[in-house]
C-alpha cells in the first residue's frame, strides 16, 4: 500500500511540475471545449438568398418579404438567370428564389403558381434544412392567401401546392448544442486521458525509471495503479470543470443525476485508461504513443461511435464495428443523463457493454504490460 | 537473511540469446561478499545483459544464479530487497527534485525513516545544496551521483553499477571512485561493468568478457601475470611505419608473441628469451630500416595488453571455427547437389 501511495504521490508531483502533463490533463481540454463547443452547431440561420423576381408585382414582393421574415437574408436581387449560377457557384448565395413573370397572374387567377428554389447542395445537411425552410415559408404564404381570399370572397383559392417537411433541425439554437456538448466532453476526456497515460508510461520506459521499479520490490499491479489513479483523478477534475463550463458558457446543464453521471463516467475512464496502457505497451517512444492514439484510436472513436454520424445511418455491415467502440456506450449514457435525465433503468445495457469493454481492454493491456516487464 | 555461504553472487552457466546472437554464453563466476568485482569488455560483450539477468529484469534462457543465496529465478522478491541497480542511463524522475527522487525510492523500498539516511547520502554525494533542484536541471555528474544515492537509500548489500563512469567528466569520475571505495569499506558488495581497464585495476577481481564469454577472471595482478609475458616498450621515430615493418618482419614475429601499437609507443611482448636479447633484436631491425629507436624500457604487462591479446586469439579462434563451419556446410551442400544430380541422372 505504501508503495502505491508513493507512486501516486510521485505521479502528482510530475503532473504539477511538468508543464506538458499539467496543460494536457487540466488546461487544454477546457480551452478546446470552449472553442469546439461554439463550433459544434448545426443550426442553419440567416441563409443567404438571391432573388430573381421576373414578376415584380405586389404579390411577388410579399412572398420575398415572407422569406426575409423567416430564416433568409436577401443579399442580392438579380435579373438574369445566369447570374444565379455564378452566385451559387462561388458560395455567395446558398439559395436563389426564382419567381416567374406570370406569378401574380396565376395567383390572382386562383391557379397553382410555381416558384423555383435553387439550392446549393454541396452541404447536403444545410441544403435540406434550407429547402425545408423554403417549403414552410411558401406554405405559410399560401395559407395566408387562402385565408385572405376566403375572407373576401368565400371561395377557395388554390395557390402553390406545397409539401411541408417537418425536421428536427427546426429546433431553437440551444437544442443542437445540447446534443453536441456531451459528445465533445466525452471525446476531449478520451484524447487527453489516453495521450497523458500512454506517454507517461512510455516515458518511464524511455528514461529507464520503469526498469528501476522492476528491480525494486514494487509489483506490476502496483505500478499500474500508481500510474493510472492520478490520471483518473485529473480526468474527474477536468470533467467537473467542463460541466461547469457547459452550464456557464453554453447554458447546457445536466438534467439527470450528477452522482450517477460520475459513477458511469468512472467506468468509461477505466476503459480508456486501459486503452492508454495498451498503447504504451505497443509504443517505443512517446511520439509513437501520441501518433498511435491520433491515428488508430481517434478516427474510429470520432466516426464510428455515433459522435459524428448516427450509428443507424451506417450500412448494416459497419454497424457491428461500432459495438467495439466504448465511446458509443458512453455517448448513450452521457446524452441520456445530460439531455433526457434518464437513469440506470434505461441505461444499464450500455453500462454492461461499457463494463465488458473496460474489463477486456484492461485485462489484455495489463497482461501485455506485465509480459513486457519480464 | 540467508547466510549459508559467503558468496554474494554465484552464476552457473547463464545464457541469453537475442534472436540468433548469443549475448551471454554459458557464463559462470562467483563474487564474494564485500568484493568489488568488475566485468570488463567492449560494447556488446554481454556485460549489461548479465547484470540485467542477475537483477531479475531479464530471464535467462539457460543457467541459474543466486544472490546472497537467493535464487534469481524463484526468489526474485527476496533478491530485490537486497540489491541496488544503477543502470547506464542514470534513470531518475526528471520532474522530481533531488529530495523527492530519493524519497520516492525510499518509499517504494518500504524504508520507513529515510530522512537521516537521505541526509547522509546527500552529504556523501555532496548534493545537499542542490536538494530542491529538479533532476532534469542537474549536470551529468550530479545526475550520476543522485542516481547512486537513490540506489543506496535502502542500504542494499549488493549494488550493480552498469558502466557508472561512461560519459562522466574526469573529476566526477574520480569523486565517484572515492564514493565506491567508501562503500566497499562499509562492506557493500559492488559489481560493476566498465570499458575502462584503468578502472578495472582498482577492483579486487576482474573478469575479462568478450562476445558473452569470460576470457579470464582473477585479481588484476594475477590476470596481468597469466600470460607470463615480458614487455618492452619502445618509443621511436615514425612509429606507425615502424610498427608496420616490425609486424611484417619474420624474425621479429618469431621472437615476439605480440606487437601492439599504443599511440606513440610500441609494446613488444615476448615470453621466451631475455630483455637484452629482445632489445638487441629491436635495435638491429630498426637500424636496418632506418628508424631510430628512442627510449626502450621493460614494463609489466597491463590488463590492456593481456586483454587485447586474449581478445585477438579469441577472435582468431572464432574466425577459424566459422571458416571451418562454412567449409563443412559448403561440403555438405556439394554432396547434396551431387546426390541430386545423381537422382536426376537416374
Coordinates of N, CA and C in Angstrom, one line a residue, chain A residues 2-3 6-7 9-11 13-14 16-18 21 203-219 227 373-374, chain B residues 52 55-59 77 80-81 83 85-87 89-96 100 103-105 107-112 134 151:
Chain A
X2 N 1.9 1.2 0.9 CA 2.8 2.3 0.9 C 3.5 2.6 -0.5
X3 N 3.8 1.5 -1.1 CA 4.4 1.7 -2.5 C 3.4 2.4 -3.4
X6 N 3.2 6.0 -2.6 CA 4.4 6.6 -3.1 C 4.4 6.9 -4.6
X7 N 3.9 5.9 -5.3 CA 3.8 6.0 -6.8 C 2.8 7.1 -7.2
X9 N 1.8 9.7 -5.3 CA 2.4 10.9 -4.9 C 3.3 11.4 -6.0
X10 N 4.2 10.5 -6.4 CA 5.2 10.8 -7.4 C 4.6 11.3 -8.7
X11 N 3.5 10.6 -9.1 CA 2.8 11.0 -10.3 C 2.2 12.4 -10.2
X13 N 3.3 14.8 -8.3 CA 4.4 15.8 -8.4 C 4.8 16.0 -9.8
X14 N 4.8 14.9 -10.6 CA 5.2 15.0 -12.0 C 4.2 15.9 -12.8
X16 N 2.3 18.1 -11.5 CA 2.4 19.5 -11.0 C 3.6 20.2 -11.7
X17 N 4.7 19.5 -11.8 CA 5.9 20.1 -12.3 C 6.0 20.2 -13.8
X18 N 5.5 19.2 -14.5 CA 5.7 19.1 -15.9 C 4.6 19.9 -16.6
X21 N 2.4 17.8 -19.0 CA 1.4 17.0 -18.4 C 0.2 17.8 -17.8
X203 N 7.3 7.1 -21.3 CA 8.4 8.0 -20.8 C 9.2 7.2 -19.7
X204 N 8.5 6.6 -18.8 CA 9.2 5.8 -17.8 C 10.1 4.7 -18.4
X205 N 9.6 4.2 -19.5 CA 10.4 3.1 -20.1 C 11.6 3.7 -20.8
X206 N 11.3 4.9 -21.5 CA 12.4 5.6 -22.3 C 13.5 6.0 -21.3
X207 N 13.1 6.6 -20.2 CA 14.1 7.2 -19.3 C 14.8 6.0 -18.5
X208 N 14.1 4.9 -18.3 CA 14.7 3.8 -17.6 C 14.2 3.7 -16.2
X209 N 13.3 4.6 -15.8 CA 12.8 4.5 -14.4 C 11.9 3.3 -14.2
X210 N 11.3 2.8 -15.3 CA 10.5 1.6 -15.2 C 11.3 0.4 -14.8
X211 N 12.5 0.4 -15.4 CA 13.5 -0.6 -15.0 C 13.9 -0.6 -13.5
X212 N 14.0 0.7 -13.1 CA 14.3 0.8 -11.6 C 13.2 0.3 -10.8
X213 N 11.9 0.5 -11.3 CA 10.8 0.0 -10.5 C 10.8 -1.5 -10.5
X214 N 11.2 -2.1 -11.7 CA 11.2 -3.6 -11.8 C 12.2 -4.2 -10.8
X215 N 13.4 -3.5 -10.6 CA 14.4 -4.1 -9.7 C 14.0 -3.8 -8.2
X216 N 13.0 -3.0 -8.0 CA 12.5 -2.7 -6.6 C 11.5 -3.7 -6.3
X217 N 11.1 -3.8 -5.0 CA 10.1 -4.8 -4.6 C 8.6 -4.5 -5.1
X218 N 8.5 -3.3 -5.8 CA 7.1 -3.0 -6.3 C 6.6 -4.0 -7.3
X219 N 5.3 -4.3 -7.2 CA 4.8 -5.3 -8.1 C 4.1 -4.6 -9.3
X227 N 0.2 4.5 -11.4 CA 0.3 5.3 -12.6 C -1.0 5.9 -13.1
X373 N 7.4 -6.4 -19.0 CA 8.3 -6.1 -17.9 C 9.3 -7.3 -17.7
X374 N 8.8 -8.5 -18.1 CA 9.7 -9.6 -17.8 C 10.6 -10.0 -18.9
Chain B
X52 N 21.5 -7.5 -16.0 CA 20.0 -7.5 -16.1 C 19.4 -8.9 -15.7
X55 N 19.8 -9.1 -11.9 CA 18.8 -8.3 -11.1 C 17.4 -8.7 -11.3
X56 N 17.2 -9.6 -12.2 CA 15.8 -10.1 -12.4 C 15.0 -9.3 -13.4
X57 N 15.7 -8.5 -14.2 CA 14.9 -7.7 -15.2 C 14.7 -8.6 -16.5
X58 N 15.7 -9.5 -16.7 CA 15.7 -10.4 -17.8 C 15.8 -11.8 -17.4
X59 N 15.0 -12.7 -18.0 CA 15.0 -14.1 -17.6 C 16.1 -14.8 -18.4
X77 N 11.7 -11.9 -5.4 CA 11.2 -10.9 -4.4 C 12.2 -10.6 -3.3
X80 N 15.3 -8.7 -4.7 CA 15.1 -7.3 -4.9 C 15.2 -6.5 -3.7
X81 N 15.0 -7.1 -2.5 CA 15.1 -6.3 -1.3 C 16.5 -6.0 -0.9
X83 N 19.2 -5.7 -3.2 CA 20.1 -5.2 -4.2 C 19.8 -3.8 -4.6
X85 N 20.5 -1.2 -8.1 CA 20.9 -1.3 -9.5 C 21.0 0.1 -10.1
X86 N 22.2 0.5 -10.6 CA 22.3 1.8 -11.2 C 22.5 1.5 -12.7
X87 N 21.5 1.8 -13.5 CA 21.6 1.5 -14.9 C 22.4 2.5 -15.6
X89 N 21.8 4.5 -17.8 CA 21.1 5.8 -18.1 C 20.9 6.7 -16.9
X90 N 21.4 6.3 -15.7 CA 21.1 7.1 -14.5 C 19.6 7.4 -14.4
X91 N 18.8 6.4 -14.4 CA 17.3 6.6 -14.5 C 16.8 7.4 -13.3
X92 N 16.3 8.6 -13.6 CA 15.7 9.4 -12.5 C 14.4 10.0 -13.0
X93 N 13.6 10.5 -12.0 CA 12.4 11.2 -12.4 C 12.8 12.6 -12.6
X94 N 12.7 13.1 -13.9 CA 13.3 14.4 -14.3 C 12.4 15.5 -13.7
X95 N 11.1 15.2 -13.4 CA 10.2 16.3 -12.9 C 10.2 16.3 -11.4
X96 N 11.0 15.5 -10.8 CA 11.1 15.5 -9.3 C 12.4 16.1 -8.9
X100 N 12.9 14.7 -3.6 CA 11.8 13.9 -4.0 C 12.1 12.6 -4.6
X103 N 13.4 10.4 -1.8 CA 12.2 10.0 -1.0 C 11.4 8.9 -1.7
X104 N 11.2 9.1 -3.0 CA 10.4 8.1 -3.8 C 11.0 6.7 -3.7
X105 N 12.3 6.7 -4.0 CA 12.9 5.4 -4.0 C 13.0 4.8 -2.6
X107 N 10.6 5.2 -0.4 CA 9.2 4.7 -0.1 C 8.9 3.4 -0.8
X108 N 9.3 3.3 -2.1 CA 8.9 2.1 -2.8 C 9.7 0.9 -2.3
X109 N 10.8 1.2 -1.5 CA 11.5 0.1 -0.9 C 11.1 -0.1 0.6
X110 N 10.0 0.6 0.9 CA 9.5 0.5 2.3 C 10.5 0.9 3.3
X111 N 11.3 1.9 3.1 CA 12.2 2.4 4.1 C 11.4 3.4 4.9
X112 N 11.2 3.1 6.2 CA 10.3 4.0 7.0 C 11.0 5.3 7.3
X134 N 15.3 20.4 -9.6 CA 14.8 19.2 -10.4 C 15.9 18.4 -11.0
X151 N 20.0 4.6 -5.4 CA 20.3 3.2 -5.4 C 20.7 2.7 -4.0

